[in-house]
Coordinates of N, CA and C in Angstrom, one line a residue:
X1 N 0.8 98.3 -75.3 CA 1.3 98.2 -74.2 C 1.1 98.1 -72.6
X2 N 1.8 97.5 -71.9 CA 1.5 97.0 -70.8 C 1.6 97.4 -69.6
X3 N 0.8 98.4 -68.6 CA 1.2 99.1 -67.3 C 1.2 98.3 -66.4
X4 N 2.4 98.6 -65.6 CA 2.5 97.9 -64.3 C 1.7 98.4 -63.4
X5 N 1.1 98.0 -62.2 CA 0.3 98.3 -61.2 C 0.6 99.4 -60.7
X6 N -0.3 100.5 -59.9 CA 0.5 101.5 -59.0 C 0.6 100.8 -58.0
X7 N 2.0 101.1 -57.5 CA 2.4 100.9 -56.2 C 1.2 100.6 -55.1
X8 N 0.5 101.8 -54.9 CA -0.9 101.4 -54.1 C -1.8 100.5 -54.3
X9 N -1.9 99.6 -55.5 CA -2.5 98.5 -55.5 C -1.8 97.6 -55.4
X10 N -0.4 97.3 -55.2 CA 0.5 96.4 -55.2 C 0.2 96.4 -53.8
X11 N 0.4 97.8 -52.7 CA 0.1 97.2 -51.4 C -0.8 96.9 -50.9
X12 N -2.3 97.4 -51.8 CA -3.7 96.6 -51.4 C -3.7 95.1 -51.6
X13 N -2.7 94.7 -52.7 CA -3.1 93.3 -52.6 C -2.0 92.5 -51.9
X14 N -1.1 92.8 -51.6 CA -0.2 92.3 -50.6 C -1.1 92.4 -49.1
X15 N -1.6 93.2 -48.8 CA -2.7 93.2 -47.6 C -3.5 92.5 -47.7
X16 N -4.2 92.3 -48.8 CA -5.3 91.4 -48.9 C -4.9 89.9 -49.0
X17 N -3.8 89.8 -49.7 CA -3.1 88.4 -49.2 C -2.9 87.8 -47.8
X18 N -2.1 88.8 -47.2 CA -1.5 88.5 -46.0 C -3.0 88.5 -44.6
X19 N -3.9 89.6 -45.5 CA -5.3 89.0 -44.5 C -6.1 87.7 -44.8
X20 N -6.1 87.2 -45.9 CA -6.4 86.1 -46.2 C -5.7 84.9 -45.9
X21 N -4.2 84.6 -45.6 CA -3.4 84.0 -45.2 C -3.6 84.0 -43.3
X22 N -3.8 84.8 -42.6 CA -4.3 85.0 -41.6 C -5.5 84.4 -41.1
X23 N -6.4 84.9 -41.7 CA -7.8 84.1 -41.5 C -7.7 82.6 -41.8
X24 N -6.9 82.1 -43.0 CA -6.8 80.8 -43.0 C -6.5 80.2 -41.8
X25 N -5.1 80.6 -41.2 CA -4.4 80.0 -40.0 C -5.3 80.1 -38.6
X26 N -6.0 81.1 -38.7 CA -6.9 81.3 -37.3 C -8.1 80.6 -37.7
X27 N -8.8 80.1 -39.2 CA -9.9 79.3 -39.3 C -9.1 77.3 -38.9
X28 N -8.1 77.7 -39.0 CA -7.6 76.5 -38.5 C -7.3 76.4 -37.3
X29 N -6.8 77.2 -36.6 CA -6.8 76.9 -35.2 C -8.2 76.9 -34.1
X30 N -8.6 77.7 -34.8 CA -10.2 77.5 -34.0 C -11.0 76.1 -34.5
X31 N -10.6 75.6 -35.6 CA -11.3 74.4 -35.2 C -10.6 73.4 -34.6
X32 N -9.5 73.4 -34.4 CA -8.7 72.8 -33.3 C -9.1 73.0 -32.0
X33 N -9.8 74.0 -31.8 CA -10.6 74.5 -30.3 C -11.9 74.1 -30.7
X34 N -12.5 73.3 -31.4 CA -13.7 73.4 -31.6 C -14.3 74.2 -31.9
X35 N -14.5 75.2 -32.4 CA -15.0 76.4 -33.5 C -15.1 76.3 -34.8
X36 N -16.0 76.6 -35.2 CA -16.5 76.9 -36.9 C -16.8 78.1 -37.1
X37 N -15.6 78.3 -37.8 CA -15.7 79.7 -38.5 C -16.2 79.9 -40.0
X38 N -16.8 81.3 -40.5 CA -17.3 81.7 -41.5 C -16.9 82.9 -41.5
X39 N -16.4 83.5 -42.9 CA -15.6 84.9 -43.1 C -16.9 85.5 -44.0
X40 N -16.0 87.1 -43.4 CA -17.0 88.2 -44.3 C -18.7 88.1 -43.8
X41 N -19.0 87.9 -42.5 CA -20.0 87.7 -42.1 C -20.8 89.2 -41.7
X42 N -22.0 89.6 -42.2 CA -22.8 90.8 -42.5 C -23.1 90.9 -40.9
X43 N -23.2 91.9 -39.9 CA -23.8 92.4 -38.9 C -25.2 93.3 -39.2
X44 N -26.1 93.3 -38.0 CA -27.0 94.3 -37.8 C -26.3 95.3 -37.8
X45 N -26.7 96.5 -38.4 CA -25.9 97.6 -38.2 C -25.0 97.9 -39.4
X46 N -25.0 97.4 -40.5 CA -24.2 97.4 -41.8 C -22.8 97.0 -41.6
X47 N -22.5 96.7 -40.5 CA -20.9 96.2 -40.2 C -21.1 94.5 -40.9
X48 N -19.3 94.0 -40.9 CA -19.0 92.9 -41.4 C -17.7 92.3 -40.7
X49 N -17.9 91.2 -40.3 CA -16.6 90.7 -39.3 C -16.0 89.8 -40.6
X50 N -14.6 90.3 -40.0 CA -13.7 89.5 -40.9 C -14.3 88.0 -40.7
X51 N -14.3 87.1 -39.4 CA -14.3 86.0 -39.1 C -15.4 86.0 -38.1
X52 N -16.5 85.1 -38.2 CA -17.3 84.8 -36.7 C -17.0 83.3 -36.7
X53 N -17.2 82.8 -35.2 CA -17.1 81.5 -35.2 C -18.1 81.2 -34.0
X54 N -18.3 79.4 -33.8 CA -19.4 79.2 -33.0 C -18.8 78.1 -32.5
X55 N -19.1 78.1 -31.2 CA -18.2 76.5 -30.8 C -19.7 75.6 -30.0
X56 N -19.5 74.6 -29.3 CA -20.3 73.2 -29.5 C -21.4 73.7 -28.4
X57 N -20.9 74.8 -27.7 CA -22.0 75.5 -26.5 C -22.9 76.9 -27.0
X58 N -22.7 77.0 -28.3 CA -23.6 78.1 -29.2 C -22.8 79.7 -28.7
X59 N -21.7 79.4 -28.0 CA -20.6 81.0 -28.0 C -20.2 81.3 -29.2
X60 N -20.2 82.6 -29.3 CA -20.0 83.4 -30.6 C -18.8 84.2 -30.6
X61 N -17.7 83.9 -31.1 CA -16.8 84.6 -31.3 C -16.4 85.6 -32.7
X62 N -16.2 86.8 -32.4 CA -15.7 87.6 -33.8 C -14.2 87.7 -33.9
X63 N -13.6 87.7 -34.8 CA -12.0 88.0 -35.1 C -11.9 89.2 -36.0
X64 N -11.3 89.9 -35.7 CA -11.1 90.9 -36.5 C -9.7 91.0 -37.1
X65 N -9.5 91.1 -38.4 CA -7.9 90.7 -38.9 C -7.7 92.3 -39.3
X66 N -6.1 92.3 -38.3 CA -5.7 93.7 -38.7 C -4.5 93.1 -39.6
X67 N -4.0 93.8 -40.6 CA -2.4 93.4 -41.4 C -1.3 94.8 -41.0
X68 N -1.8 95.7 -40.5 CA -0.7 96.9 -40.4 C -1.1 97.9 -39.3
X69 N -0.2 98.5 -39.1 CA -0.6 99.2 -37.5 C -1.4 100.4 -38.2
X70 N -1.4 100.9 -39.4 CA -2.1 101.6 -40.0 C -3.6 101.6 -40.4
X71 N -4.1 100.2 -40.7 CA -5.3 99.6 -40.3 C -5.9 99.5 -39.0
X72 N -4.6 98.9 -38.1 CA -5.4 99.1 -36.5 C -5.7 100.4 -36.3
X73 N -5.3 101.4 -36.4 CA -5.2 102.4 -35.3 C -6.5 103.3 -36.1
X74 N -6.5 103.2 -37.8 CA -7.8 103.6 -37.9 C -9.3 103.1 -38.1
X75 N -8.9 102.5 -37.3 CA -10.4 101.1 -37.6 C -11.5 101.9 -35.9
X76 N -12.0 102.7 -36.4 CA -12.9 103.0 -35.4 C -14.4 102.4 -34.8
X77 N -14.6 101.5 -36.2 CA -15.8 100.9 -35.7 C -15.8 99.3 -34.9
X78 N -14.5 99.1 -34.8 CA -14.3 97.5 -34.2 C -15.6 97.4 -33.1
X79 N -15.4 98.6 -32.0 CA -16.4 98.6 -30.9 C -17.7 97.7 -31.2
X80 N -18.3 98.3 -32.2 CA -19.8 97.8 -32.9 C -20.0 96.4 -32.9
X81 N -19.0 95.4 -32.9 CA -18.7 93.9 -33.1 C -19.3 93.7 -31.7
X82 N -18.7 94.1 -30.5 CA -18.7 93.6 -29.2 C -20.3 93.4 -28.9
X83 N -21.3 94.0 -29.5 CA -22.6 93.5 -29.4 C -23.2 92.4 -29.9
X84 N -22.2 91.6 -30.6 CA -22.4 90.4 -31.7 C -22.1 89.2 -31.5
X85 N -21.3 89.6 -30.1 CA -20.6 88.2 -29.7 C -20.0 87.9 -28.0
X86 N -19.8 86.9 -27.4 CA -19.5 86.4 -26.4 C -18.1 86.9 -26.3
X87 N -17.2 86.6 -27.1 CA -15.7 87.2 -27.3 C -14.9 87.6 -28.2
X88 N -14.5 88.4 -28.5 CA -13.8 89.2 -29.4 C -12.1 89.0 -29.5
X89 N -11.7 88.7 -30.6 CA -10.4 88.6 -30.9 C -9.7 89.6 -32.0
X90 N -8.4 90.2 -31.7 CA -7.7 90.8 -33.2 C -7.0 89.5 -33.4
X91 N -6.6 89.4 -34.6 CA -6.0 88.5 -35.3 C -4.9 89.4 -36.4
X92 N -3.6 88.9 -35.8 CA -2.4 90.2 -36.9 C -1.5 88.7 -37.2
X93 N -0.8 88.9 -38.0 CA 0.3 88.3 -38.9 C 1.5 88.1 -38.0
X94 N 2.3 87.3 -38.3 CA 3.6 86.7 -37.4 C 4.3 88.4 -38.0
X95 N 4.7 88.7 -36.9 CA 6.1 90.0 -36.4 C 5.3 91.5 -36.3
X96 N 3.7 91.2 -36.5 CA 3.1 92.5 -35.8 C 3.6 93.2 -34.8
X97 N 3.3 94.2 -34.7 CA 4.2 95.2 -33.4 C 2.7 94.6 -32.6
X98 N 2.8 93.9 -31.4 CA 1.7 93.8 -30.8 C 1.6 94.8 -29.9
X99 N 2.6 96.1 -29.7 CA 2.2 97.2 -28.8 C 0.9 98.0 -28.7
X100 N 0.7 98.4 -29.7 CA -0.9 99.3 -29.7 C -1.8 98.4 -28.9
X101 N -2.0 96.9 -29.2 CA -2.9 96.1 -28.6 C -3.4 96.3 -27.0
X102 N -1.9 96.7 -26.3 CA -2.0 96.4 -25.0 C -2.7 98.0 -24.5
X103 N -2.8 99.1 -25.7 CA -3.4 100.1 -25.1 C -4.7 100.4 -24.8
X104 N -5.3 101.0 -23.3 CA -6.5 101.1 -23.1 C -7.4 101.2 -24.2
X105 N -7.4 102.1 -25.6 CA -8.2 102.2 -26.4 C -8.9 101.1 -27.0
X106 N -7.7 99.7 -27.0 CA -8.1 98.5 -27.5 C -8.8 97.5 -26.5
X107 N -9.2 98.1 -25.5 CA -9.8 97.4 -24.3 C -9.0 95.9 -24.0
X108 N -7.6 95.7 -23.9 CA -7.0 94.4 -23.6 C -7.7 93.4 -22.6
X109 N -8.4 94.2 -21.2 CA -8.9 93.2 -20.6 C -10.2 92.5 -20.9
X110 N -10.8 93.0 -22.5 CA -11.6 92.3 -22.9 C -11.7 91.4 -24.4
X111 N -10.6 92.0 -25.1 CA -10.0 91.4 -26.4 C -9.0 90.5 -26.5
X112 N -9.3 89.7 -27.0 CA -7.8 88.7 -27.0 C -7.4 88.8 -28.1
X113 N -6.4 88.4 -28.4 CA -5.2 88.2 -29.5 C -4.6 87.1 -30.0
X114 N -4.7 86.9 -31.1 CA -4.2 86.1 -31.9 C -3.5 86.2 -32.8
X115 N -1.9 85.8 -33.2 CA -0.8 85.6 -34.1 C -1.1 84.6 -34.9
X116 N -0.9 84.7 -36.4 CA -1.3 83.7 -37.5 C -0.5 84.1 -38.7
X117 N -0.3 82.7 -39.0 CA 0.4 82.9 -40.5 C -0.8 82.0 -41.1
X118 N -0.1 81.6 -42.6 CA -1.2 80.9 -43.5 C -1.5 79.1 -42.9
X119 N -0.4 78.9 -41.8 CA -0.6 77.3 -41.7 C -1.0 77.4 -40.8
X120 N -0.7 78.2 -39.5 CA -1.7 78.1 -38.3 C -1.8 79.4 -37.3
X121 N -2.4 79.4 -36.1 CA -2.4 80.4 -35.2 C -2.3 79.7 -33.9
X122 N -1.9 81.3 -32.8 CA -1.9 80.8 -31.8 C -2.4 82.0 -30.5
X123 N -3.4 81.8 -29.9 CA -4.0 82.8 -29.0 C -2.7 83.3 -28.0
X124 N -2.3 84.4 -28.3 CA -1.6 85.2 -27.1 C -2.6 85.5 -26.2
X125 N -3.3 86.2 -26.4 CA -4.2 86.7 -25.3 C -5.4 85.8 -25.0
X126 N -6.2 85.5 -24.3 CA -7.5 84.9 -24.4 C -8.3 85.8 -24.0
X127 N -9.4 85.9 -24.8 CA -10.6 87.0 -24.9 C -11.6 86.4 -23.7
X128 N -11.8 87.7 -23.0 CA -12.9 87.5 -21.7 C -14.3 87.1 -22.5
X129 N -14.9 86.1 -21.8 CA -16.2 86.0 -22.1 C -17.3 86.9 -21.5
X130 N -18.3 87.8 -22.5 CA -18.8 88.2 -22.0 C -20.5 87.9 -22.7
X131 N -21.2 86.9 -22.1 CA -22.3 86.2 -22.2 C -23.2 87.2 -23.1
X132 N -23.4 86.8 -24.5 CA -24.8 87.6 -25.0 C -26.1 87.4 -24.4
X133 N -27.0 88.1 -24.5 CA -28.3 87.9 -24.1 C -29.1 87.3 -25.1
X134 N -29.7 86.3 -24.1 CA -30.5 85.0 -25.0 C -31.1 85.2 -26.2
X135 N -32.1 86.3 -26.4 CA -32.6 86.8 -27.8 C -31.5 87.4 -29.0
X136 N -30.1 87.8 -28.5 CA -29.4 88.2 -29.2 C -28.7 86.9 -30.0
X137 N -28.5 86.1 -28.8 CA -27.5 84.6 -29.3 C -28.8 84.1 -30.3
X138 N -29.7 83.9 -29.9 CA -30.9 83.0 -31.1 C -30.6 84.0 -32.4
X139 N -31.0 84.8 -32.3 CA -30.5 85.7 -33.8 C -29.5 85.3 -34.5
X140 N -28.5 85.5 -33.7 CA -27.3 85.2 -34.3 C -26.7 84.2 -34.6
X141 N -27.3 83.1 -33.8 CA -27.3 81.6 -34.4 C -27.7 81.0 -35.7
X142 N -29.1 81.6 -35.2 CA -30.4 81.4 -36.6 C -29.3 82.3 -37.8
X143 N -29.0 83.3 -38.1 CA -28.4 83.9 -39.1 C -27.0 82.8 -39.5
X144 N -26.2 83.0 -38.6 CA -24.9 82.5 -38.4 C -25.1 81.1 -39.2
X145 N -26.1 80.2 -39.2 CA -26.0 78.6 -39.4 C -27.2 79.2 -40.9
X146 N -28.3 80.1 -40.9 CA -28.4 79.8 -42.3 C -27.3 80.3 -43.3
X147 N -26.5 81.5 -43.0 CA -25.9 82.1 -43.7 C -24.3 81.0 -44.0
X148 N -24.0 80.1 -43.1 CA -23.7 79.1 -44.0 C -23.7 77.9 -45.0
X149 N -25.5 77.6 -44.2 CA -26.0 76.4 -45.3 C -26.1 77.4 -46.5
X150 N -26.4 78.5 -46.8 CA -26.7 79.1 -48.0 C -25.3 78.9 -48.7
X151 N -24.0 79.2 -47.9 CA -22.8 78.9 -48.5 C -22.3 77.6 -49.1
X152 N -22.9 76.9 -48.3 CA -22.6 75.3 -48.7 C -23.4 75.0 -50.1
X153 N -24.7 75.5 -50.5 CA -25.7 75.3 -51.5 C -24.6 75.8 -52.6
X154 N -24.4 76.9 -52.3 CA -23.8 77.6 -53.5 C -22.8 76.7 -53.9
X155 N -21.9 76.2 -53.3 CA -21.0 75.9 -54.0 C -21.2 74.5 -54.9
X156 N -22.5 73.8 -54.4 CA -22.6 72.7 -55.2 C -24.2 73.2 -56.3
X157 N -24.4 74.3 -56.1 CA -25.1 75.0 -57.2 C -25.2 76.4 -57.5
X158 N -24.4 76.6 -58.1 CA -24.2 78.3 -57.8 C -25.0 79.1 -58.5
X159 N -25.9 78.5 -59.7 CA -26.4 79.1 -60.3 C -28.1 79.1 -59.7
X160 N -28.0 78.0 -58.9 CA -29.4 78.2 -58.5 C -29.9 78.9 -57.5
X161 N -28.6 79.1 -56.6 CA -29.0 79.6 -55.4 C -28.3 81.6 -55.6
X162 N -27.9 81.7 -56.7 CA -27.4 82.8 -56.7 C -28.4 84.2 -56.3
X163 N -29.5 84.0 -56.6 CA -30.7 85.1 -56.5 C -30.7 85.1 -54.6
X164 N -30.4 83.8 -54.4 CA -31.0 84.0 -52.7 C -29.9 84.2 -52.0
X165 N -28.9 84.3 -52.3 CA -27.6 84.2 -51.4 C -27.4 85.8 -50.9
X166 N -27.4 86.5 -49.5 CA -27.4 87.4 -49.6 C -25.9 87.6 -48.3
X167 N -24.9 87.3 -48.5 CA -23.9 86.6 -47.4 C -23.8 85.8 -46.7

């Protein structure tokens, strides 16, 4: 007898699918703005950014994806990301209630806002630039480049790079 998945698993699967679709739309939009992004980027301190992007001038943006109000309201770690980027954005799916993101706790004067679907995205509120210290920028840029290169190598030689891939 095959059991049907629990409703909690179905909701989690739906949320993961929506988050993946938002990430796809955001990456497409960022690329049009000359920013290249990679997903699931480990940061110092044990955090993991949903998306990290870098532009032609070396500015770093972090995008945190939220697909439900509960996910947004329960996130107490997002301010840790601010030390790793010049600009910070929230990204949400089309139809998401944007009102909470205007609350002072979510730093609307600093954090940008992107609304996305699986095909595209739009910046609803631009993120304010807070330049990183040069040493932090250098460290983050090198980590970004090395991580991206490892991921490309893994596409062409998954077995050969597996012992060396750490994110």
